[in-house]
Amino acid sequence: MITISERAREEVKRIIEDQNLGKVFLRVGVKGGGCSGFSYTFGFDDNKTELDMEYDDVICDPKSFLYLNGTEVDFEESLMGRGFKFTNPNASKSCGCGESFSV
């Protein structure tokens, strides 16, 4: 299961409205790369396939779901900046910026 916090949900809604994206899904995933081995992918998609998994208004391809099961997507604002944050219980280590991880 992949969940999205209320703060992240509000920010996603704001972005969709500001950019007039219409009916889109929030798509999260994983790709090889980054300083720790895997990088998170995050974007909007108007195409949901039969294989996509949907949880809490978030879609994910089955391969990425193996690495993201149990993950929470949050949105943070701080003096260092603002952005989406992944809390992934499957990650054995993450890079300092939190954008990549290893298992």
mmCIF file with all atom_site columns, C-alpha atoms in Angstrom:
data_model
loop_
_atom_site.group_PDB
_atom_site.id
_atom_site.type_symbol
_atom_site.label_atom_id
_atom_site.label_alt_id
_atom_site.label_comp_id
_atom_site.label_asym_id
_atom_site.label_entity_id
_atom_site.label_seq_id
_atom_site.pdbx_PDB_ins_code
_atom_site.Cartn_x
_atom_site.Cartn_y
_atom_site.Cartn_z
_atom_site.occupancy
_atom_site.B_iso_or_equiv
_atom_site.pdbx_formal_charge
_atom_site.auth_seq_id
_atom_site.auth_comp_id
_atom_site.auth_asym_id
_atom_site.auth_atom_id
_atom_site.pdbx_PDB_model_num
ATOM 1   C CA . MET A 1 1   ? 0.000  0.000  0.000   1.00 0.00 ? 1   MET A CA 1
ATOM 2   C CA . ILE A 1 2   ? 1.186  3.529  -0.787  1.00 0.00 ? 2   ILE A CA 1
ATOM 3   C CA . THR A 1 3   ? -0.323 6.420  1.161   1.00 0.00 ? 3   THR A CA 1
ATOM 4   C CA . ILE A 1 4   ? -0.276 10.173 0.737   1.00 0.00 ? 4   ILE A CA 1
ATOM 5   C CA . SER A 1 5   ? -0.458 12.577 3.665   1.00 0.00 ? 5   SER A CA 1
ATOM 6   C CA . GLU A 1 6   ? -3.091 15.272 3.857   1.00 0.00 ? 6   GLU A CA 1
ATOM 7   C CA . ARG A 1 7   ? -0.438 17.977 3.301   1.00 0.00 ? 7   ARG A CA 1
ATOM 8   C CA . ALA A 1 8   ? 0.805  16.205 0.174   1.00 0.00 ? 8   ALA A CA 1
ATOM 9   C CA . ARG A 1 9   ? -2.749 15.674 -1.058  1.00 0.00 ? 9   ARG A CA 1
ATOM 10  C CA . GLU A 1 10  ? -3.472 19.404 -0.709  1.00 0.00 ? 10  GLU A CA 1
ATOM 11  C CA . GLU A 1 11  ? -0.285 20.337 -2.585  1.00 0.00 ? 11  GLU A CA 1
ATOM 12  C CA . VAL A 1 12  ? -1.053 17.864 -5.385  1.00 0.00 ? 12  VAL A CA 1
ATOM 13  C CA . LYS A 1 13  ? -4.550 19.319 -5.690  1.00 0.00 ? 13  LYS A CA 1
ATOM 14  C CA . ARG A 1 14  ? -3.112 22.852 -5.799  1.00 0.00 ? 14  ARG A CA 1
ATOM 15  C CA . ILE A 1 15  ? -0.658 21.925 -8.571  1.00 0.00 ? 15  ILE A CA 1
ATOM 16  C CA . ILE A 1 16  ? -3.374 20.225 -10.634 1.00 0.00 ? 16  ILE A CA 1
ATOM 17  C CA . GLU A 1 17  ? -5.630 23.281 -10.329 1.00 0.00 ? 17  GLU A CA 1
ATOM 18  C CA . ASP A 1 18  ? -2.845 25.828 -10.968 1.00 0.00 ? 18  ASP A CA 1
ATOM 19  C CA . GLN A 1 19  ? -1.692 23.999 -14.093 1.00 0.00 ? 19  GLN A CA 1
ATOM 20  C CA . ASN A 1 20  ? -5.208 23.122 -15.307 1.00 0.00 ? 20  ASN A CA 1
ATOM 21  C CA . LEU A 1 21  ? -4.267 19.462 -15.655 1.00 0.00 ? 21  LEU A CA 1
ATOM 22  C CA . GLY A 1 22  ? -7.824 18.147 -15.507 1.00 0.00 ? 22  GLY A CA 1
ATOM 23  C CA . LYS A 1 23  ? -8.371 14.522 -14.479 1.00 0.00 ? 23  LYS A CA 1
ATOM 24  C CA . VAL A 1 24  ? -4.919 13.097 -13.803 1.00 0.00 ? 24  VAL A CA 1
ATOM 25  C CA . PHE A 1 25  ? -3.418 10.564 -11.434 1.00 0.00 ? 25  PHE A CA 1
ATOM 26  C CA . LEU A 1 26  ? -0.395 11.070 -9.219  1.00 0.00 ? 26  LEU A CA 1
ATOM 27  C CA . ARG A 1 27  ? 2.111  8.480  -10.441 1.00 0.00 ? 27  ARG A CA 1
ATOM 28  C CA . VAL A 1 28  ? 5.029  7.401  -8.251  1.00 0.00 ? 28  VAL A CA 1
ATOM 29  C CA . GLY A 1 29  ? 7.711  4.936  -9.177  1.00 0.00 ? 29  GLY A CA 1
ATOM 30  C CA . VAL A 1 30  ? 11.310 3.875  -8.955  1.00 0.00 ? 30  VAL A CA 1
ATOM 31  C CA . LYS A 1 31  ? 14.112 3.923  -11.511 1.00 0.00 ? 31  LYS A CA 1
ATOM 32  C CA . GLY A 1 32  ? 17.729 2.860  -11.338 1.00 0.00 ? 32  GLY A CA 1
ATOM 33  C CA . GLY A 1 33  ? 20.176 5.637  -10.535 1.00 0.00 ? 33  GLY A CA 1
ATOM 34  C CA . GLY A 1 34  ? 20.875 8.266  -7.955  1.00 0.00 ? 34  GLY A CA 1
ATOM 35  C CA . CYS A 1 35  ? 23.672 8.219  -5.437  1.00 0.00 ? 35  CYS A CA 1
ATOM 36  C CA . SER A 1 36  ? 22.162 5.322  -3.463  1.00 0.00 ? 36  SER A CA 1
ATOM 37  C CA . GLY A 1 37  ? 21.079 3.023  -6.307  1.00 0.00 ? 37  GLY A CA 1
ATOM 38  C CA . PHE A 1 38  ? 17.405 3.837  -6.921  1.00 0.00 ? 38  PHE A CA 1
ATOM 39  C CA . SER A 1 39  ? 15.650 7.158  -7.502  1.00 0.00 ? 39  SER A CA 1
ATOM 40  C CA . TYR A 1 40  ? 12.030 8.025  -6.873  1.00 0.00 ? 40  TYR A CA 1
ATOM 41  C CA . THR A 1 41  ? 9.892  9.183  -9.785  1.00 0.00 ? 41  THR A CA 1
ATOM 42  C CA . PHE A 1 42  ? 6.942  11.456 -9.221  1.00 0.00 ? 42  PHE A CA 1
ATOM 43  C CA . GLY A 1 43  ? 4.564  13.066 -11.701 1.00 0.00 ? 43  GLY A CA 1
ATOM 44  C CA . PHE A 1 44  ? 1.096  13.297 -13.165 1.00 0.00 ? 44  PHE A CA 1
ATOM 45  C CA . ASP A 1 45  ? -0.365 10.858 -15.657 1.00 0.00 ? 45  ASP A CA 1
ATOM 46  C CA . ASP A 1 46  ? -3.722 10.763 -17.396 1.00 0.00 ? 46  ASP A CA 1
ATOM 47  C CA . ASN A 1 47  ? -3.226 7.141  -18.402 1.00 0.00 ? 47  ASN A CA 1
ATOM 48  C CA . LYS A 1 48  ? -3.765 4.339  -15.904 1.00 0.00 ? 48  LYS A CA 1
ATOM 49  C CA . THR A 1 49  ? -3.014 0.859  -17.253 1.00 0.00 ? 49  THR A CA 1
ATOM 50  C CA . GLU A 1 50  ? -4.596 -2.437 -16.212 1.00 0.00 ? 50  GLU A CA 1
ATOM 51  C CA . LEU A 1 51  ? -1.351 -3.390 -14.476 1.00 0.00 ? 51  LEU A CA 1
ATOM 52  C CA . ASP A 1 52  ? -1.063 -0.195 -12.419 1.00 0.00 ? 52  ASP A CA 1
ATOM 53  C CA . MET A 1 53  ? -1.775 -0.473 -8.733  1.00 0.00 ? 53  MET A CA 1
ATOM 54  C CA . GLU A 1 54  ? -3.886 2.286  -7.183  1.00 0.00 ? 54  GLU A CA 1
ATOM 55  C CA . TYR A 1 55  ? -3.725 3.234  -3.515  1.00 0.00 ? 55  TYR A CA 1
ATOM 56  C CA . ASP A 1 56  ? -5.021 6.383  -1.869  1.00 0.00 ? 56  ASP A CA 1
ATOM 57  C CA . ASP A 1 57  ? -5.321 8.238  -5.226  1.00 0.00 ? 57  ASP A CA 1
ATOM 58  C CA . VAL A 1 58  ? -1.748 7.282  -6.182  1.00 0.00 ? 58  VAL A CA 1
ATOM 59  C CA . ILE A 1 59  ? -0.866 4.920  -9.042  1.00 0.00 ? 59  ILE A CA 1
ATOM 60  C CA . CYS A 1 60  ? 2.278  2.842  -9.349  1.00 0.00 ? 60  CYS A CA 1
ATOM 61  C CA . ASP A 1 61  ? 3.544  0.226  -11.781 1.00 0.00 ? 61  ASP A CA 1
ATOM 62  C CA . PRO A 1 62  ? 3.921  -3.309 -10.339 1.00 0.00 ? 62  PRO A CA 1
ATOM 63  C CA . LYS A 1 63  ? 7.738  -3.370 -10.539 1.00 0.00 ? 63  LYS A CA 1
ATOM 64  C CA . SER A 1 64  ? 8.099  -0.095 -8.614  1.00 0.00 ? 64  SER A CA 1
ATOM 65  C CA . PHE A 1 65  ? 5.510  -1.270 -6.095  1.00 0.00 ? 65  PHE A CA 1
ATOM 66  C CA . LEU A 1 66  ? 7.917  -4.004 -4.977  1.00 0.00 ? 66  LEU A CA 1
ATOM 67  C CA . TYR A 1 67  ? 10.180 -1.230 -3.675  1.00 0.00 ? 67  TYR A CA 1
ATOM 68  C CA . LEU A 1 68  ? 7.468  1.220  -2.571  1.00 0.00 ? 68  LEU A CA 1
ATOM 69  C CA . ASN A 1 69  ? 5.006  -0.967 -0.673  1.00 0.00 ? 69  ASN A CA 1
ATOM 70  C CA . GLY A 1 70  ? 4.349  0.736  2.678   1.00 0.00 ? 70  GLY A CA 1
ATOM 71  C CA . THR A 1 71  ? 5.693  4.111  1.537   1.00 0.00 ? 71  THR A CA 1
ATOM 72  C CA . GLU A 1 72  ? 4.112  7.396  2.608   1.00 0.00 ? 72  GLU A CA 1
ATOM 73  C CA . VAL A 1 73  ? 4.367  10.481 0.400   1.00 0.00 ? 73  VAL A CA 1
ATOM 74  C CA . ASP A 1 74  ? 4.408  13.713 2.398   1.00 0.00 ? 74  ASP A CA 1
ATOM 75  C CA . PHE A 1 75  ? 4.956  17.391 1.605   1.00 0.00 ? 75  PHE A CA 1
ATOM 76  C CA . GLU A 1 76  ? 7.296  19.513 3.702   1.00 0.00 ? 76  GLU A CA 1
ATOM 77  C CA . GLU A 1 77  ? 8.108  23.196 3.888   1.00 0.00 ? 77  GLU A CA 1
ATOM 78  C CA . SER A 1 78  ? 11.188 24.342 5.793   1.00 0.00 ? 78  SER A CA 1
ATOM 79  C CA . LEU A 1 79  ? 13.961 26.914 5.688   1.00 0.00 ? 79  LEU A CA 1
ATOM 80  C CA . MET A 1 80  ? 15.849 24.559 3.361   1.00 0.00 ? 80  MET A CA 1
ATOM 81  C CA . GLY A 1 81  ? 13.020 24.508 0.830   1.00 0.00 ? 81  GLY A CA 1
ATOM 82  C CA . ARG A 1 82  ? 9.794  22.761 0.064   1.00 0.00 ? 82  ARG A CA 1
ATOM 83  C CA . GLY A 1 83  ? 9.003  19.510 -1.636  1.00 0.00 ? 83  GLY A CA 1
ATOM 84  C CA . PHE A 1 84  ? 7.597  16.035 -1.525  1.00 0.00 ? 84  PHE A CA 1
ATOM 85  C CA . LYS A 1 85  ? 9.209  13.492 0.776   1.00 0.00 ? 85  LYS A CA 1
ATOM 86  C CA . PHE A 1 86  ? 9.075  9.696  0.572   1.00 0.00 ? 86  PHE A CA 1
ATOM 87  C CA . THR A 1 87  ? 9.137  7.698  3.804   1.00 0.00 ? 87  THR A CA 1
ATOM 88  C CA . ASN A 1 88  ? 9.977  4.222  2.562   1.00 0.00 ? 88  ASN A CA 1
ATOM 89  C CA . PRO A 1 89  ? 10.190 1.362  5.084   1.00 0.00 ? 89  PRO A CA 1
ATOM 90  C CA . ASN A 1 90  ? 11.920 -0.818 2.455   1.00 0.00 ? 90  ASN A CA 1
ATOM 91  C CA . ALA A 1 91  ? 14.933 1.492  2.098   1.00 0.00 ? 91  ALA A CA 1
ATOM 92  C CA . SER A 1 92  ? 17.998 0.266  3.972   1.00 0.00 ? 92  SER A CA 1
ATOM 93  C CA . LYS A 1 93  ? 19.745 3.595  3.375   1.00 0.00 ? 93  LYS A CA 1
ATOM 94  C CA . SER A 1 94  ? 19.021 6.901  1.685   1.00 0.00 ? 94  SER A CA 1
ATOM 95  C CA . CYS A 1 95  ? 21.148 9.699  0.350   1.00 0.00 ? 95  CYS A CA 1
ATOM 96  C CA . GLY A 1 96  ? 21.323 12.995 2.234   1.00 0.00 ? 96  GLY A CA 1
ATOM 97  C CA . CYS A 1 97  ? 18.745 14.708 0.039   1.00 0.00 ? 97  CYS A CA 1
ATOM 98  C CA . GLY A 1 98  ? 16.258 11.807 0.325   1.00 0.00 ? 98  GLY A CA 1
ATOM 99  C CA . GLU A 1 99  ? 15.777 11.472 -3.426  1.00 0.00 ? 99  GLU A CA 1
ATOM 100 C CA . SER A 1 100 ? 17.481 8.118  -3.787  1.00 0.00 ? 100 SER A CA 1
ATOM 101 C CA . PHE A 1 101 ? 17.721 4.943  -1.737  1.00 0.00 ? 101 PHE A CA 1
ATOM 102 C CA . SER A 1 102 ? 18.962 1.365  -1.645  1.00 0.00 ? 102 SER A CA 1
ATOM 103 C CA . VAL A 1 103 ? 17.374 -1.836 -0.390  1.00 0.00 ? 103 VAL A CA 1
#
